[in-house]
């Protein structure tokens, strides 16, 4: 069974631009969660989608948004990029979310200049 | 405040030696605790997941313990190998008011195994 895939793997953007990241979960998984990972803050939860609905949300500004499609694929969008948004963005999928095992993708490395 | 603290922040050991990583948490209400291994440039990979009633779980050379009373967990690595060099992240899940769960991550312990 194929694992979680994320595209693109690397991205360089300029301050003020917007970016869209994509995540394809493991086949059959309905829950997709997004995380931001920085050296100083570690992994921080952005949001979780389940059956096309946002089920949980972390403490990030409204510039960070996401959505999930009927095939469970998910996208994350960051508008008006700031230098501090430079990070590794990880996507994780699970069967139902919650207490179920999460499987992480390789991440998208975003650099904002 | 829901927090997960890990110690030490970094650790260097010789190949073949054992080591123990610590995780203390204040997350409530507790649902489960997970240990992940993250190699540089890759996504985390789950090592163990423990619920309230479990106090030990093993995965090969990795053994995790949980004391729900003191809110402490440890990850013991036996007979370390060079491939164990990675960041080890403790994650505690709590039940969210609106349903589902929320995860709180520790900042990880960076382990380096040397010859």
CSV table of C-alpha atoms in Angstrom, one decimal:
chain,number,residue,atom,x,y,z
A,1,UNK,CA,0.0,0.0,0.0
A,2,UNK,CA,1.5,3.4,-1.0
A,3,UNK,CA,2.3,5.7,1.8
A,4,UNK,CA,1.4,9.4,2.3
A,5,UNK,CA,2.7,11.6,-0.5
A,6,UNK,CA,3.2,15.3,-0.4
A,7,UNK,CA,3.9,17.7,-3.2
A,8,UNK,CA,6.0,19.6,-3.8
A,9,UNK,CA,8.9,18.4,-1.6
A,10,UNK,CA,10.7,21.8,-1.7
A,11,UNK,CA,9.4,25.3,-2.4
A,12,UNK,CA,10.9,28.7,-2.3
A,13,UNK,CA,8.6,31.7,-2.1
A,14,UNK,CA,8.9,35.4,-1.5
A,15,UNK,CA,7.4,37.3,1.4
A,16,UNK,CA,3.8,38.3,0.6
A,17,UNK,CA,3.1,35.5,-1.9
A,18,UNK,CA,0.7,32.7,-1.2
A,19,UNK,CA,1.4,28.9,-1.5
A,20,UNK,CA,-0.6,25.7,-1.8
A,21,UNK,CA,0.7,22.4,-0.6
A,22,UNK,CA,-0.9,19.1,-1.4
A,23,UNK,CA,-1.2,15.8,0.5
A,24,UNK,CA,-2.5,12.4,-0.7
A,25,UNK,CA,-3.3,10.1,2.2
A,26,UNK,CA,-3.0,6.3,2.3
A,27,UNK,CA,-5.8,4.7,0.4
A,28,UNK,CA,-8.8,4.2,2.7
A,29,UNK,CA,-7.7,6.8,5.3
A,30,UNK,CA,-10.3,9.5,5.9
A,31,UNK,CA,-8.5,11.8,8.3
A,32,UNK,CA,-5.7,14.1,7.2
A,33,UNK,CA,-3.8,16.4,9.7
A,34,UNK,CA,-1.3,19.1,8.9
A,35,UNK,CA,1.6,20.1,11.1
A,36,UNK,CA,4.3,22.8,11.0
A,37,UNK,CA,7.8,21.9,12.1
A,38,UNK,CA,10.5,24.4,12.9
A,39,UNK,CA,13.7,23.9,14.8
A,40,UNK,CA,12.7,26.1,17.7
A,41,UNK,CA,9.1,25.1,18.1
A,42,UNK,CA,9.0,21.5,17.1
A,43,UNK,CA,5.9,20.1,15.6
A,44,UNK,CA,2.8,22.2,15.9
A,45,UNK,CA,-0.7,21.1,14.9
A,46,UNK,CA,-2.4,23.2,12.2
A,47,UNK,CA,-5.7,21.4,11.5
A,48,UNK,CA,-7.4,18.1,10.9
A,49,UNK,CA,-9.8,17.2,8.2
A,50,UNK,CA,-12.2,14.3,8.2
A,51,UNK,CA,-14.7,13.5,5.5
A,52,UNK,CA,-14.1,17.0,3.9
A,53,UNK,CA,-14.8,18.8,7.2
A,54,UNK,CA,-12.4,20.6,9.4
A,55,UNK,CA,-12.7,18.7,12.7
A,56,UNK,CA,-9.9,20.4,14.8
A,57,UNK,CA,-7.8,23.5,14.5
A,58,UNK,CA,-4.6,24.6,16.1
A,59,UNK,CA,-3.6,28.1,17.1
A,60,UNK,CA,-2.5,29.5,13.8
A,61,UNK,CA,-3.6,32.8,12.1
A,62,UNK,CA,-6.3,32.8,9.5
A,63,UNK,CA,-3.6,33.0,6.8
A,64,UNK,CA,-3.4,29.3,7.2
A,65,UNK,CA,-6.3,27.4,5.6
A,66,UNK,CA,-7.0,24.0,4.2
A,67,UNK,CA,-9.5,21.8,2.6
A,68,UNK,CA,-10.2,18.2,1.9
A,69,UNK,CA,-11.7,16.7,-1.2
A,70,UNK,CA,-14.1,13.8,-1.6
A,71,UNK,CA,-11.2,11.4,-2.3
A,72,UNK,CA,-9.6,12.4,1.0
A,73,UNK,CA,-6.8,14.3,-0.7
A,74,UNK,CA,-6.0,17.5,1.2
A,75,UNK,CA,-4.5,20.9,0.4
A,76,UNK,CA,-3.1,23.5,2.7
A,77,UNK,CA,-2.9,27.2,1.7
A,78,UNK,CA,-0.8,29.9,3.3
A,79,UNK,CA,-1.5,33.5,2.1
A,80,UNK,CA,0.6,36.6,2.6
A,81,UNK,CA,3.7,34.6,3.4
A,82,UNK,CA,6.0,35.8,6.2
A,83,UNK,CA,9.6,34.9,6.8
A,84,UNK,CA,8.5,33.0,9.9
A,85,UNK,CA,6.5,30.7,7.8
A,86,UNK,CA,9.7,29.0,6.6
A,87,UNK,CA,9.3,25.4,8.0
A,88,UNK,CA,8.8,21.8,7.2
A,89,UNK,CA,5.1,21.2,6.6
A,90,UNK,CA,4.0,17.6,7.4
A,91,UNK,CA,0.8,15.9,6.5
A,92,UNK,CA,-0.4,12.8,8.4
A,93,UNK,CA,-3.2,10.4,7.5
A,94,UNK,CA,-5.1,7.9,9.6
A,95,UNK,CA,-8.2,5.8,9.2
A,96,UNK,CA,-10.5,7.8,11.5
A,97,UNK,CA,-8.2,10.2,13.3
A,98,UNK,CA,-8.2,10.5,17.0
A,99,UNK,CA,-6.7,7.5,18.7
A,100,UNK,CA,-5.9,5.7,15.4
A,101,UNK,CA,-2.3,5.4,14.2
A,102,UNK,CA,-1.1,8.4,12.2
A,103,UNK,CA,1.2,7.9,9.2
A,104,UNK,CA,3.3,10.9,8.2
A,105,UNK,CA,4.4,12.0,4.7
A,106,UNK,CA,7.9,13.2,3.9
A,107,UNK,CA,6.9,16.8,4.2
A,108,UNK,CA,7.2,19.9,2.1
A,109,UNK,CA,10.2,22.2,2.9
A,110,UNK,CA,9.0,25.8,2.5
A,111,UNK,CA,11.5,28.6,2.4
A,112,UNK,CA,10.3,32.2,2.4
A,113,UNK,CA,12.8,34.9,1.4
B,1,UNK,CA,-1.7,24.4,30.1
B,2,UNK,CA,-1.3,21.3,28.0
B,3,UNK,CA,2.5,20.7,27.6
B,4,UNK,CA,4.9,17.9,26.8
B,5,UNK,CA,8.5,18.2,27.9
B,6,UNK,CA,11.3,15.9,26.8
B,7,UNK,CA,14.7,15.4,28.2
B,8,UNK,CA,17.5,15.4,27.5
B,9,UNK,CA,17.4,17.8,24.5
B,10,UNK,CA,20.3,15.9,22.9
B,11,UNK,CA,22.3,12.9,23.7
B,12,UNK,CA,25.4,11.2,22.3
B,13,UNK,CA,26.1,7.5,23.0
B,14,UNK,CA,28.4,4.9,21.7
B,15,UNK,CA,27.1,2.1,19.5
B,16,UNK,CA,25.9,-0.9,21.4
B,17,UNK,CA,25.1,1.1,24.6
B,18,UNK,CA,21.6,1.5,26.0
B,19,UNK,CA,19.9,4.8,26.6
B,20,UNK,CA,16.6,6.2,28.1
B,21,UNK,CA,14.7,9.2,26.9
B,22,UNK,CA,12.2,11.0,29.2
B,23,UNK,CA,8.8,12.6,28.5
B,24,UNK,CA,6.7,14.5,31.1
B,25,UNK,CA,3.3,15.8,30.3
B,26,UNK,CA,0.5,17.9,31.7
B,27,UNK,CA,-2.0,17.1,29.0
B,28,UNK,CA,-5.6,16.5,30.1
B,29,UNK,CA,-7.8,14.6,29.6
B,30,UNK,CA,-5.4,12.0,28.5
B,31,UNK,CA,-6.2,9.7,25.6
B,32,UNK,CA,-2.9,8.1,24.5
B,33,UNK,CA,0.8,8.7,24.3
B,34,UNK,CA,3.0,8.0,21.3
B,35,UNK,CA,6.7,7.9,20.6
B,36,UNK,CA,7.9,8.8,17.1
B,37,UNK,CA,11.3,8.5,15.5
B,38,UNK,CA,12.2,11.1,12.9
B,39,UNK,CA,15.2,10.8,10.7
B,40,UNK,CA,16.6,14.0,9.3
B,41,UNK,CA,14.6,15.3,6.3
B,42,UNK,CA,11.8,12.7,6.8
B,43,UNK,CA,8.4,12.5,8.4
B,44,UNK,CA,8.1,10.9,11.9
B,45,UNK,CA,7.5,7.2,12.1
B,46,UNK,CA,5.5,5.7,15.0
B,47,UNK,CA,7.4,3.5,17.4
B,48,UNK,CA,4.8,2.8,20.1
B,49,UNK,CA,1.3,4.0,21.2
B,50,UNK,CA,0.0,3.5,24.7
B,51,UNK,CA,-3.3,4.1,26.3
B,52,UNK,CA,-4.1,4.8,29.9
B,53,UNK,CA,-4.2,1.2,31.0
B,54,UNK,CA,-0.9,0.2,29.4
B,55,UNK,CA,2.3,0.7,31.3
B,56,UNK,CA,4.8,-0.8,28.9
B,57,UNK,CA,5.0,-1.6,25.2
B,58,UNK,CA,7.9,-2.9,23.1
B,59,UNK,CA,8.8,-2.6,19.5
B,60,UNK,CA,12.0,-4.5,18.8
B,61,UNK,CA,14.8,-2.8,20.6
B,62,UNK,CA,12.5,0.1,21.7
B,63,UNK,CA,10.6,-0.2,25.0
B,64,UNK,CA,8.2,2.5,26.1
B,65,UNK,CA,6.9,2.9,29.6
B,66,UNK,CA,4.0,5.0,30.9
B,67,UNK,CA,3.1,6.1,34.4
B,68,UNK,CA,-0.2,7.8,34.1
B,69,UNK,CA,-0.3,8.7,37.8
B,70,UNK,CA,2.9,10.8,37.6
B,71,UNK,CA,2.3,11.7,33.9
B,72,UNK,CA,5.7,10.4,32.8
B,73,UNK,CA,6.9,8.2,30.0
B,74,UNK,CA,10.2,6.9,29.0
B,75,UNK,CA,11.6,5.3,25.8
B,76,UNK,CA,14.4,2.8,26.4
B,77,UNK,CA,16.7,1.9,23.5
B,78,UNK,CA,18.7,-1.3,23.8
B,79,UNK,CA,21.9,-2.1,22.1
B,80,UNK,CA,21.9,1.1,20.1
B,81,UNK,CA,22.9,1.1,16.4
B,82,UNK,CA,24.1,3.9,14.1
B,83,UNK,CA,20.7,3.9,12.4
B,84,UNK,CA,19.1,4.9,15.8
B,85,UNK,CA,20.5,8.4,15.2
B,86,UNK,CA,17.4,10.5,14.9
B,87,UNK,CA,15.0,12.8,16.7
B,88,UNK,CA,12.6,11.0,19.1
B,89,UNK,CA,9.4,12.8,19.7
B,90,UNK,CA,6.8,12.2,22.4
B,91,UNK,CA,3.2,13.0,21.5
B,92,UNK,CA,0.3,13.1,23.9
B,93,UNK,CA,-3.3,13.0,22.7
B,94,UNK,CA,-6.2,14.5,24.6
B,95,UNK,CA,-9.9,14.4,23.9
B,96,UNK,CA,-11.1,17.6,22.2
B,97,UNK,CA,-14.3,19.2,23.6
B,98,UNK,CA,-16.0,19.2,20.2
B,99,UNK,CA,-15.1,15.6,19.4
B,100,UNK,CA,-12.0,14.0,18.0
B,101,UNK,CA,-8.6,14.4,19.6
B,102,UNK,CA,-5.9,17.0,19.8
B,103,UNK,CA,-2.2,16.2,19.8
B,104,UNK,CA,0.5,18.0,21.8
B,105,UNK,CA,4.1,17.4,20.7
B,106,UNK,CA,7.3,17.5,22.7
B,107,UNK,CA,10.2,19.2,21.0
B,108,UNK,CA,12.1,16.0,20.8
B,109,UNK,CA,15.4,14.4,21.9
B,110,UNK,CA,18.1,14.5,19.3
B,111,UNK,CA,20.0,11.2,19.6
B,112,UNK,CA,23.4,10.6,18.0
B,113,UNK,CA,25.0,7.1,18.0
B,114,UNK,CA,28.7,7.1,17.4
B,115,UNK,CA,31.2,4.3,16.8
